[in-house]
Amino acid sequence: MNKDSEQHSSFFETLKRDYSENLILDTETLPDYARDASEINVRPSAIFFAENESEIIDVLKQCRAENIPIVFRGAGTGYTGGAVPVSGGLVLSLERMRKLEIDSKNRMARCGPGIITIELMKEAEKFGLFYPPDPASYDESVLGGNIAENAGGLHCKKYGVTKDYVIGLRAITVEGEIIKTGYYSRNDIFNLTSVLIGSEGLLAAITEIAVRLINLPVIGPTILASYSKPDEAASVVSEIIRLGIVPSVMEYMDGDAINCSNRYEKSIDIEKAEAILLLETTGENCRGEAKMIENICRQYNPVSLMFESDPVLAENLWKIRRNLSKAVKASVKYKIAEDVCVPPSKLPELVEFVSQLNNEYPIRINSYGHAGDGNLHVNFLTDNKEDLKNGLIKKGIVRLFRKTIELGGTLSGEHGIGLTKKDYLELEFNDDTIERMKDIKAVFDPNNLLNPGKMFPGKK
Ligand SMILES: Cc1cc2nc3c(=O)[nH]c(=O)nc-3n(C[C@H](O)[C@H](O)[C@H](O)COP(=O)(O)OP(=O)(O)OC[C@H]3O[C@@H](n4cnc5c(N)ncnc54)[C@H](O)[C@@H]3O)c2cc1C
């Protein structure tokens, strides 16, 4: 144990006297809290389960006085290592803060950061209301994590992402100050709500979230179209967008991803396909739009085309997509997941590039994603631990990122930067922009105690 860790451990022993129930010191008993979905493992010195703002203020002030690094945590489903602990530091979990109030008259909700995304959606539905941002992890991830990552989801093309629904936040800074933005101050002069959304736990703990809700839309049939070539499916996407049709869901999956999903749970019989599109329309003209989509799908020689209007049976089509992330993970020991995003018109080129990369590389590479937004999750898959160290995967990722930038896209469609993408930030932002972002971090957290070592590349 080094000197710092020794000092930290005596600090945590003292803190334990005040918080005997909420503070865990034998952190090896909770191994899930040493990682997120990136699977990077770092054991924290302590884990604190906050139940209210007063506790957070007190714990942050005490940590700040002792220079203890802190990592906020939601459900730990992040893919880029944002919730991975810092050695010798505290993990501050907000999952027990579970307020959920629907204000149906004002079509909004006030939520604690520990509410699981689907819980808000289901509660809103009881009032005929809809909270659209639905990451594929919606039955696990919590709202605090969704805000901190500005999560997207299956409905993002038509309805937008998390930031489009947040109308105000309460947050606690490392100094223990309470920030009230938007709805909680009735105004937002510097738009602090936007500053905190997507801040990946670097600026403050988000302790309450006000979101707007919309009317539950009429839902059209679920459509599943399969193709023998990935670029045929991608061309359907481009054509739908070119014609100005906006499906509520337009998900793309390649052949390897489909096989993984089928092996994980065979919810429908599907003929051998190298790509699938899963589509849904909503709104008054949902049936008309579904018909137009059917015509476009037929122009590109589908292997099969399915329609399902019964929501219970449609669930079998949805399962192929909803299961995907877990299914791909179950098919292999190591899954390095990237999420790039290009203008939708460039999706066929990106899909073709990934398919070429897969042919060239000695490891499996598959892809799927929210095609309506040009968002593609590209997974590098291997059973051999050596591949993680020998630079093979890293080279592939750099090639993917360069191609994405060349196509006018972004390195992170929705999963954030965290640990895994920080070294590539300079591919996307110029030095001046990165420096100003660092300045914002320094204003909120001058001693760099909140999620240190994340988001920004190290010194050259
Ligand atoms: C199966 C699967 C499917 C997924 N599908 C999608 C998808 O479709 N779209 C998408 O966008 N993402 C997706 N993700 C990624 C992930 O679910 C999202 O990024 C999600 O928003 C993370 O939420 P979380 O509660 O798990 O956050 P965590 O992983 O716990 O934390 C993520 C970041 O937020 C910070 N943080 C968490 N809570 C707070 C808080 N209260 N205050 C301040 N900072 C906080 C953490 O420090 C960390 O930096 C998927 C992940 C999995 C495993």
CSV table of N, CA and C in Angstrom, one decimal, residues 218-363:
chain,number,residue,atom,x,y,z
A,218,VAL,N,-49.7,7.2,-31.6
A,218,VAL,CA,-50.3,6.0,-32.2
A,218,VAL,C,-49.1,5.3,-32.8
A,219,ILE,N,-49.1,3.9,-32.7
A,219,ILE,CA,-47.9,3.2,-33.2
A,219,ILE,C,-48.3,2.3,-34.3
A,220,GLY,N,-47.5,2.4,-35.4
A,220,GLY,CA,-47.8,1.5,-36.6
A,220,GLY,C,-47.2,0.2,-36.5
A,221,PRO,N,-47.2,-0.6,-37.6
A,221,PRO,CA,-46.7,-2.0,-37.5
A,221,PRO,C,-45.2,-2.0,-37.3
A,222,THR,N,-44.7,-3.1,-36.7
A,222,THR,CA,-43.2,-3.3,-36.7
A,222,THR,C,-42.8,-4.0,-38.0
A,223,ILE,N,-41.8,-3.5,-38.7
A,223,ILE,CA,-41.4,-4.1,-40.0
A,223,ILE,C,-40.0,-4.6,-39.8
A,224,LEU,N,-39.8,-5.8,-40.3
A,224,LEU,CA,-38.4,-6.4,-40.3
A,224,LEU,C,-38.1,-6.8,-41.7
A,225,ALA,N,-37.0,-6.2,-42.3
A,225,ALA,CA,-36.6,-6.5,-43.6
A,225,ALA,C,-35.2,-7.1,-43.6
A,226,SER,N,-35.0,-8.3,-44.2
A,226,SER,CA,-33.6,-8.8,-44.2
A,226,SER,C,-33.1,-8.8,-45.6
A,227,TYR,N,-31.7,-8.7,-45.7
A,227,TYR,CA,-31.1,-8.6,-47.0
A,227,TYR,C,-29.8,-9.5,-47.1
A,228,SER,N,-29.4,-9.8,-48.3
A,228,SER,CA,-28.3,-10.7,-48.4
A,228,SER,C,-27.0,-9.9,-48.5
A,229,LYS,N,-27.1,-8.6,-48.6
A,229,LYS,CA,-25.8,-7.7,-48.5
A,229,LYS,C,-26.1,-6.6,-47.6
A,230,PRO,N,-25.1,-6.2,-46.7
A,230,PRO,CA,-25.3,-5.1,-45.8
A,230,PRO,C,-25.5,-3.8,-46.6
A,231,ASP,N,-24.9,-3.6,-47.7
A,231,ASP,CA,-25.1,-2.3,-48.4
A,231,ASP,C,-26.5,-2.1,-48.9
A,232,GLU,N,-27.2,-3.2,-49.2
A,232,GLU,CA,-28.6,-3.1,-49.7
A,232,GLU,C,-29.4,-2.5,-48.5
A,233,ALA,N,-29.2,-3.1,-47.3
A,233,ALA,CA,-30.0,-2.5,-46.2
A,233,ALA,C,-29.6,-1.1,-45.9
A,234,ALA,N,-28.3,-0.8,-46.0
A,234,ALA,CA,-27.9,0.6,-45.8
A,234,ALA,C,-28.5,1.6,-46.8
A,235,SER,N,-28.6,1.1,-48.1
A,235,SER,CA,-29.2,1.9,-49.1
A,235,SER,C,-30.7,2.2,-48.9
A,236,VAL,N,-31.4,1.2,-48.3
A,236,VAL,CA,-32.8,1.4,-47.9
A,236,VAL,C,-32.9,2.6,-46.9
A,237,VAL,N,-31.9,2.6,-46.0
A,237,VAL,CA,-31.9,3.6,-44.9
A,237,VAL,C,-31.7,5.0,-45.6
A,238,SER,N,-30.7,5.1,-46.5
A,238,SER,CA,-30.5,6.3,-47.2
A,238,SER,C,-31.7,6.8,-48.0
A,239,GLU,N,-32.3,5.9,-48.7
A,239,GLU,CA,-33.5,6.2,-49.5
A,239,GLU,C,-34.7,6.7,-48.7
A,240,ILE,N,-34.9,6.0,-47.5
A,240,ILE,CA,-36.0,6.5,-46.6
A,240,ILE,C,-35.8,7.9,-46.2
A,241,ILE,N,-34.5,8.2,-45.8
A,241,ILE,CA,-34.2,9.5,-45.4
A,241,ILE,C,-34.3,10.5,-46.5
A,242,ARG,N,-33.8,10.1,-47.7
A,242,ARG,CA,-33.8,11.0,-48.8
A,242,ARG,C,-35.2,11.5,-49.2
A,243,LEU,N,-36.2,10.5,-49.0
A,243,LEU,CA,-37.6,10.8,-49.3
A,243,LEU,C,-38.3,11.6,-48.2
A,244,GLY,N,-37.6,11.9,-47.1
A,244,GLY,CA,-38.1,12.7,-46.0
A,244,GLY,C,-39.1,11.9,-45.1
A,245,ILE,N,-39.0,10.6,-45.2
A,245,ILE,CA,-39.8,9.7,-44.2
A,245,ILE,C,-39.1,9.6,-42.9
A,246,VAL,N,-39.8,9.8,-41.8
A,246,VAL,CA,-39.0,9.7,-40.5
A,246,VAL,C,-39.7,8.6,-39.7
A,247,PRO,N,-39.1,7.4,-39.8
A,247,PRO,CA,-39.6,6.3,-39.0
A,247,PRO,C,-39.3,6.6,-37.5
A,248,SER,N,-40.1,6.1,-36.6
A,248,SER,CA,-39.7,6.3,-35.2
A,248,SER,C,-38.6,5.4,-34.8
A,249,VAL,N,-38.4,4.3,-35.4
A,249,VAL,CA,-37.3,3.4,-35.2
A,249,VAL,C,-36.7,2.9,-36.5
A,250,MET,N,-35.4,2.9,-36.7
A,250,MET,CA,-34.8,2.3,-37.9
A,250,MET,C,-33.5,1.8,-37.5
A,251,GLU,N,-33.5,0.5,-37.1
A,251,GLU,CA,-32.3,-0.2,-36.6
A,251,GLU,C,-31.7,-1.1,-37.6
A,252,TYR,N,-30.3,-1.1,-37.7
A,252,TYR,CA,-29.6,-1.9,-38.6
A,252,TYR,C,-28.8,-3.0,-37.9
A,253,MET,N,-28.7,-4.2,-38.4
A,253,MET,CA,-27.9,-5.2,-37.8
A,253,MET,C,-27.2,-6.0,-38.9
A,254,ASP,N,-25.9,-6.3,-38.8
A,254,ASP,CA,-25.3,-7.1,-39.8
A,254,ASP,C,-25.4,-8.6,-39.5
A,255,GLY,N,-24.9,-9.5,-40.5
A,255,GLY,CA,-25.2,-10.9,-40.4
A,255,GLY,C,-24.6,-11.6,-39.2
A,256,ASP,N,-23.4,-11.2,-38.8
A,256,ASP,CA,-22.8,-11.8,-37.6
A,256,ASP,C,-23.6,-11.4,-36.3
A,257,ALA,N,-24.0,-10.2,-36.3
A,257,ALA,CA,-24.8,-9.7,-35.1
A,257,ALA,C,-26.2,-10.5,-35.1
A,258,ILE,N,-26.8,-10.7,-36.2
A,258,ILE,CA,-28.1,-11.5,-36.3
A,258,ILE,C,-27.8,-12.9,-35.8
A,259,ASN,N,-26.7,-13.5,-36.2
A,259,ASN,CA,-26.4,-14.9,-35.7
A,259,ASN,C,-26.3,-14.9,-34.2
A,260,CYS,N,-25.6,-13.9,-33.7
A,260,CYS,CA,-25.4,-13.9,-32.2
A,260,CYS,C,-26.8,-13.8,-31.5
A,261,SER,N,-27.6,-12.9,-32.0
A,261,SER,CA,-28.9,-12.7,-31.4
A,261,SER,C,-29.8,-14.0,-31.5
A,262,ASN,N,-29.7,-14.7,-32.6
A,262,ASN,CA,-30.5,-15.9,-32.8
A,262,ASN,C,-30.0,-17.0,-31.9
A,263,ARG,N,-28.7,-17.1,-31.7
A,263,ARG,CA,-28.1,-18.1,-30.8
A,263,ARG,C,-28.5,-17.8,-29.4
A,264,TYR,N,-28.6,-16.5,-29.0
A,264,TYR,CA,-28.9,-16.1,-27.6
A,264,TYR,C,-30.3,-16.4,-27.3
A,265,GLU,N,-31.3,-16.1,-28.2
A,265,GLU,CA,-32.7,-16.4,-28.0
A,265,GLU,C,-33.3,-16.4,-29.4
A,266,LYS,N,-33.8,-17.5,-29.8
A,266,LYS,CA,-34.4,-17.6,-31.2
A,266,LYS,C,-35.9,-17.1,-31.1
A,267,SER,N,-36.1,-15.8,-31.3
A,267,SER,CA,-37.5,-15.4,-31.1
A,267,SER,C,-38.3,-15.5,-32.4
A,268,ILE,N,-37.7,-15.5,-33.5
A,268,ILE,CA,-38.4,-15.7,-34.8
A,268,ILE,C,-37.5,-16.6,-35.7
A,269,ASP,N,-38.2,-17.2,-36.7
A,269,ASP,CA,-37.4,-17.9,-37.8
A,269,ASP,C,-37.0,-16.9,-38.8
A,270,ILE,N,-35.7,-16.8,-39.1
A,270,ILE,CA,-35.3,-15.8,-40.1
A,270,ILE,C,-34.4,-16.5,-41.1
A,271,GLU,N,-34.7,-16.3,-42.4
A,271,GLU,CA,-33.9,-16.9,-43.4
A,271,GLU,C,-32.5,-16.3,-43.3
A,272,LYS,N,-31.5,-17.0,-43.9
A,272,LYS,CA,-30.1,-16.5,-43.8
A,272,LYS,C,-30.0,-15.1,-44.4
A,273,ALA,N,-29.5,-14.2,-43.6
A,273,ALA,CA,-29.5,-12.8,-44.0
A,273,ALA,C,-28.1,-12.2,-43.6
A,274,GLU,N,-27.6,-11.3,-44.4
A,274,GLU,CA,-26.4,-10.6,-44.0
A,274,GLU,C,-26.7,-9.2,-43.4
A,275,ALA,N,-27.9,-8.9,-43.4
A,275,ALA,CA,-28.3,-7.6,-42.8
A,275,ALA,C,-29.8,-7.6,-42.5
A,276,ILE,N,-30.2,-6.9,-41.4
A,276,ILE,CA,-31.6,-6.7,-41.1
A,276,ILE,C,-31.9,-5.3,-40.8
A,277,LEU,N,-33.0,-4.8,-41.2
A,277,LEU,CA,-33.5,-3.5,-40.7
A,277,LEU,C,-34.8,-3.7,-39.9
A,278,LEU,N,-34.9,-3.1,-38.8
A,278,LEU,CA,-36.1,-3.2,-37.9
A,278,LEU,C,-36.6,-1.8,-37.9
A,279,LEU,N,-37.9,-1.6,-38.3
A,279,LEU,CA,-38.5,-0.3,-38.5
A,279,LEU,C,-39.8,-0.2,-37.8
A,280,GLU,N,-40.2,1.0,-37.3
A,280,GLU,CA,-41.5,1.3,-36.8
A,280,GLU,C,-41.9,2.7,-37.1
A,281,THR,N,-43.2,2.9,-37.4
A,281,THR,CA,-43.6,4.3,-37.6
A,281,THR,C,-44.6,4.6,-36.5
A,282,THR,N,-44.7,5.9,-36.3
A,282,THR,CA,-45.7,6.4,-35.3
A,282,THR,C,-46.4,7.6,-35.8
A,283,GLY,N,-47.5,8.0,-35.2
A,283,GLY,CA,-48.3,9.2,-35.6
A,283,GLY,C,-49.5,8.9,-36.4
A,284,GLU,N,-50.2,9.9,-36.7
A,284,GLU,CA,-51.5,9.8,-37.5
A,284,GLU,C,-51.3,9.0,-38.8
A,285,ASN,N,-50.2,9.3,-39.5
A,285,ASN,CA,-50.0,8.7,-40.8
A,285,ASN,C,-49.1,7.5,-40.7
A,286,CYS,N,-49.1,6.8,-39.6
A,286,CYS,CA,-48.1,5.7,-39.4
A,286,CYS,C,-48.3,4.6,-40.4
A,287,ARG,N,-49.6,4.3,-40.8
A,287,ARG,CA,-49.8,3.2,-41.7
A,287,ARG,C,-49.4,3.6,-43.1
A,288,GLY,N,-49.7,4.8,-43.5
A,288,GLY,CA,-49.2,5.3,-44.8
A,288,GLY,C,-47.7,5.3,-44.9
A,289,GLU,N,-47.0,5.7,-43.9
A,289,GLU,CA,-45.6,5.7,-43.9
A,289,GLU,C,-45.0,4.3,-44.0
A,290,ALA,N,-45.7,3.4,-43.2
A,290,ALA,CA,-45.3,2.0,-43.2
A,290,ALA,C,-45.4,1.4,-44.7
A,291,LYS,N,-46.4,1.8,-45.4
A,291,LYS,CA,-46.6,1.3,-46.8
A,291,LYS,C,-45.5,1.9,-47.7
A,292,MET,N,-45.1,3.2,-47.5
A,292,MET,CA,-44.1,3.7,-48.3
A,292,MET,C,-42.7,3.0,-48.0
A,293,ILE,N,-42.5,2.7,-46.7
A,293,ILE,CA,-41.3,2.0,-46.3
A,293,ILE,C,-41.3,0.6,-46.9
A,294,GLU,N,-42.4,0.0,-46.9
A,294,GLU,CA,-42.5,-1.4,-47.5
A,294,GLU,C,-42.0,-1.3,-49.0
A,295,ASN,N,-42.6,-0.3,-49.7
A,295,ASN,CA,-42.2,-0.2,-51.2
A,295,ASN,C,-40.7,0.0,-51.3
A,296,ILE,N,-40.1,0.8,-50.5
A,296,ILE,CA,-38.6,1.1,-50.6
A,296,ILE,C,-37.9,-0.2,-50.3
A,297,CYS,N,-38.3,-0.9,-49.2
A,297,CYS,CA,-37.6,-2.2,-48.8
A,297,CYS,C,-37.7,-3.1,-50.0
A,298,ARG,N,-38.8,-3.2,-50.7
A,298,ARG,CA,-38.9,-4.2,-51.8
A,298,ARG,C,-38.0,-3.8,-53.0
A,299,GLN,N,-37.7,-2.5,-53.2
A,299,GLN,CA,-36.9,-2.2,-54.3
A,299,GLN,C,-35.5,-2.7,-54.2
A,300,TYR,N,-35.0,-3.1,-53.0
A,300,TYR,CA,-33.6,-3.5,-52.8
A,300,TYR,C,-33.6,-5.1,-52.5
A,301,ASN,N,-34.5,-5.8,-53.1
A,301,ASN,CA,-34.4,-7.3,-53.1
A,301,ASN,C,-34.3,-7.9,-51.7
A,302,PRO,N,-35.3,-7.7,-50.9
A,302,PRO,CA,-35.2,-8.3,-49.5
A,302,PRO,C,-35.2,-9.8,-49.6
A,303,VAL,N,-34.5,-10.5,-48.7
A,303,VAL,CA,-34.6,-11.9,-48.5
A,303,VAL,C,-35.9,-12.2,-47.9
A,304,SER,N,-36.3,-11.4,-46.9
A,304,SER,CA,-37.7,-11.6,-46.4
A,304,SER,C,-38.2,-10.2,-45.8
A,305,LEU,N,-39.5,-10.1,-45.7
A,305,LEU,CA,-40.1,-8.9,-45.2
A,305,LEU,C,-41.2,-9.3,-44.3
A,306,MET,N,-41.2,-8.8,-43.1
A,306,MET,CA,-42.2,-9.2,-42.1
A,306,MET,C,-42.9,-7.9,-41.6
A,307,PHE,N,-44.2,-8.0,-41.3
A,307,PHE,CA,-45.0,-7.0,-40.7
A,307,PHE,C,-45.7,-7.5,-39.5
A,308,GLU,N,-45.7,-6.8,-38.4
A,308,GLU,CA,-46.5,-7.3,-37.2
A,308,GLU,C,-47.2,-6.1,-36.5
A,309,SER,N,-48.5,-6.1,-36.5
A,309,SER,CA,-49.2,-5.1,-35.9
A,309,SER,C,-49.6,-5.4,-34.4
A,310,ASP,N,-49.7,-6.7,-34.1
A,310,ASP,CA,-50.0,-7.0,-32.7
A,310,ASP,C,-48.8,-6.8,-31.8
A,311,PRO,N,-48.9,-5.9,-30.9
A,311,PRO,CA,-47.7,-5.5,-30.1
A,311,PRO,C,-47.1,-6.7,-29.3
A,312,VAL,N,-47.9,-7.7,-29.0
A,312,VAL,CA,-47.4,-8.8,-28.2
A,312,VAL,C,-46.5,-9.6,-29.2
A,313,LEU,N,-47.0,-9.9,-30.4
A,313,LEU,CA,-46.2,-10.7,-31.4
A,313,LEU,C,-45.0,-9.9,-31.9
A,314,ALA,N,-45.2,-8.5,-32.0
A,314,ALA,CA,-44.1,-7.7,-32.5
A,314,ALA,C,-42.9,-7.7,-31.5
A,315,GLU,N,-43.2,-8.0,-30.3
A,315,GLU,CA,-42.1,-8.1,-29.3
A,315,GLU,C,-41.1,-9.1,-29.7
A,316,ASN,N,-41.5,-10.2,-30.4
A,316,ASN,CA,-40.5,-11.2,-30.9
A,316,ASN,C,-39.6,-10.6,-31.9
A,317,LEU,N,-40.0,-9.7,-32.7
A,317,LEU,CA,-39.2,-9.0,-33.7
A,317,LEU,C,-38.2,-8.0,-32.9
A,318,TRP,N,-38.8,-7.3,-31.9
A,318,TRP,CA,-37.9,-6.4,-31.2
A,318,TRP,C,-36.8,-7.1,-30.4
A,319,LYS,N,-37.1,-8.3,-30.0
A,319,LYS,CA,-36.1,-9.0,-29.2
A,319,LYS,C,-34.8,-9.2,-29.9
A,320,ILE,N,-34.9,-9.4,-31.2
A,320,ILE,CA,-33.6,-9.5,-32.0
A,320,ILE,C,-32.7,-8.4,-31.7
A,321,ARG,N,-33.3,-7.2,-31.7
A,321,ARG,CA,-32.5,-5.9,-31.5
A,321,ARG,C,-32.2,-5.7,-30.0
A,322,ARG,N,-33.2,-5.9,-29.2
A,322,ARG,CA,-33.0,-5.6,-27.7
A,322,ARG,C,-32.0,-6.5,-27.1
A,323,ASN,N,-31.9,-7.8,-27.6
A,323,ASN,CA,-31.0,-8.7,-27.0
A,323,ASN,C,-29.5,-8.5,-27.5
A,324,LEU,N,-29.4,-7.7,-28.6
A,324,LEU,CA,-28.1,-7.8,-29.4
A,324,LEU,C,-26.9,-7.6,-28.5
A,325,SER,N,-26.8,-6.5,-27.7
A,325,SER,CA,-25.6,-6.2,-27.0
A,325,SER,C,-25.2,-7.4,-26.1
A,326,LYS,N,-26.1,-7.9,-25.4
A,326,LYS,CA,-25.8,-9.0,-24.5
A,326,LYS,C,-25.5,-10.3,-25.3
A,327,ALA,N,-26.2,-10.4,-26.5
A,327,ALA,CA,-26.0,-11.6,-27.3
A,327,ALA,C,-24.6,-11.6,-27.9
A,328,VAL,N,-24.1,-10.5,-28.4
A,328,VAL,CA,-22.8,-10.4,-29.0
A,328,VAL,C,-21.8,-10.7,-27.9
A,329,LYS,N,-22.0,-10.1,-26.7
A,329,LYS,CA,-21.1,-10.3,-25.6
A,329,LYS,C,-21.0,-11.8,-25.2
A,330,ALA,N,-22.2,-12.5,-25.2
A,330,ALA,CA,-22.2,-13.9,-24.9
A,330,ALA,C,-21.4,-14.8,-25.9
A,331,SER,N,-21.2,-14.2,-27.1
A,331,SER,CA,-20.6,-15.0,-28.2
A,331,SER,C,-19.1,-15.0,-28.1
A,332,VAL,N,-18.5,-14.3,-27.2
A,332,VAL,CA,-17.0,-14.1,-27.2
A,332,VAL,C,-16.5,-13.7,-25.9
A,333,LYS,N,-15.2,-13.9,-25.7
A,333,LYS,CA,-14.6,-13.5,-24.3
A,333,LYS,C,-14.5,-12.0,-24.2
A,334,TYR,N,-13.9,-11.4,-25.3
A,334,TYR,CA,-13.6,-9.9,-25.2
A,334,TYR,C,-14.3,-9.2,-26.3
A,335,LYS,N,-15.1,-8.2,-25.9
A,335,LYS,CA,-15.8,-7.4,-26.9
A,335,LYS,C,-15.4,-5.9,-26.7
A,336,ILE,N,-14.8,-5.3,-27.7
A,336,ILE,CA,-14.4,-3.9,-27.6
A,336,ILE,C,-15.4,-3.2,-28.5
A,337,ALA,N,-16.3,-2.4,-27.8
A,337,ALA,CA,-17.5,-1.8,-28.6
A,337,ALA,C,-17.2,-0.3,-28.9
A,338,GLU,N,-17.2,0.0,-30.1
A,338,GLU,CA,-17.1,1.4,-30.5
A,338,GLU,C,-18.5,1.9,-31.0
A,339,ASP,N,-18.8,3.2,-30.9
A,339,ASP,CA,-20.0,3.7,-31.5
A,339,ASP,C,-19.7,5.0,-32.3
A,340,VAL,N,-19.6,4.8,-33.6
A,340,VAL,CA,-19.3,5.9,-34.4
A,340,VAL,C,-20.7,6.4,-35.1
A,341,CYS,N,-20.7,7.6,-35.6
A,341,CYS,CA,-21.9,8.1,-36.2
A,341,CYS,C,-21.5,9.0,-37.4
A,342,VAL,N,-22.2,8.7,-38.5
A,342,VAL,CA,-21.9,9.5,-39.7
A,342,VAL,C,-23.2,10.1,-40.2
A,343,PRO,N,-23.2,11.1,-41.1
A,343,PRO,CA,-24.4,11.5,-41.7
A,343,PRO,C,-25.1,10.3,-42.4
A,344,PRO,N,-26.4,10.1,-42.2
A,344,PRO,CA,-27.1,8.9,-42.6
A,344,PRO,C,-26.8,8.6,-44.1
A,345,SER,N,-26.6,9.6,-45.0
A,345,SER,CA,-26.4,9.4,-46.4
A,345,SER,C,-25.1,8.7,-46.6
A,346,LYS,N,-24.2,8.7,-45.6
A,346,LYS,CA,-22.8,8.1,-45.7
A,346,LYS,C,-22.9,6.7,-45.1
A,347,LEU,N,-24.0,6.3,-44.5
A,347,LEU,CA,-24.0,4.9,-43.9
A,347,LEU,C,-23.6,3.8,-44.8
A,348,PRO,N,-24.1,3.8,-46.1
A,348,PRO,CA,-23.7,2.6,-46.9
A,348,PRO,C,-22.2,2.5,-47.0
A,349,GLU,N,-21.5,3.7,-47.1
A,349,GLU,CA,-20.0,3.7,-47.2
A,349,GLU,C,-19.4,3.1,-45.9
A,350,LEU,N,-19.9,3.5,-44.8
A,350,LEU,CA,-19.4,3.1,-43.5
A,350,LEU,C,-19.6,1.6,-43.3
A,351,VAL,N,-20.8,1.1,-43.7
A,351,VAL,CA,-21.1,-0.3,-43.5
A,351,VAL,C,-20.2,-1.1,-44.4
A,352,GLU,N,-20.0,-0.6,-45.6
A,352,GLU,CA,-19.1,-1.3,-46.6
A,352,GLU,C,-17.6,-1.4,-46.0
A,353,PHE,N,-17.2,-0.3,-45.4
A,353,PHE,CA,-15.9,-0.2,-44.8
A,353,PHE,C,-15.7,-1.2,-43.7
A,354,VAL,N,-16.7,-1.3,-42.8
A,354,VAL,CA,-16.7,-2.3,-41.7
A,354,VAL,C,-16.6,-3.7,-42.2
A,355,SER,N,-17.4,-4.0,-43.3
A,355,SER,CA,-17.4,-5.3,-43.9
A,355,SER,C,-16.1,-5.7,-44.5
A,356,GLN,N,-15.4,-4.7,-45.1
A,356,GLN,CA,-14.0,-4.9,-45.6
A,356,GLN,C,-13.0,-5.2,-44.5
A,357,LEU,N,-13.2,-4.4,-43.4
A,357,LEU,CA,-12.3,-4.5,-42.3
A,357,LEU,C,-12.4,-5.9,-41.7
A,358,ASN,N,-13.7,-6.4,-41.6
A,358,ASN,CA,-13.9,-7.7,-41.1
A,358,ASN,C,-13.3,-8.8,-42.0
A,359,ASN,N,-13.3,-8.6,-43.3
A,359,ASN,CA,-12.7,-9.6,-44.2
A,359,ASN,C,-11.2,-9.6,-44.1
A,360,GLU,N,-10.6,-8.4,-43.9
A,360,GLU,CA,-9.1,-8.2,-43.8
A,360,GLU,C,-8.6,-8.7,-42.5
A,361,TYR,N,-9.3,-8.6,-41.4
A,361,TYR,CA,-8.8,-8.8,-40.0
A,361,TYR,C,-8.9,-10.3,-39.6
A,362,PRO,N,-7.9,-10.7,-38.8
A,362,PRO,CA,-8.0,-12.1,-38.3
A,362,PRO,C,-9.0,-12.3,-37.2
A,363,ILE,N,-9.6,-11.2,-36.7
A,363,ILE,CA,-10.7,-11.3,-35.7
A,363,ILE,C,-12.0,-10.9,-36.2
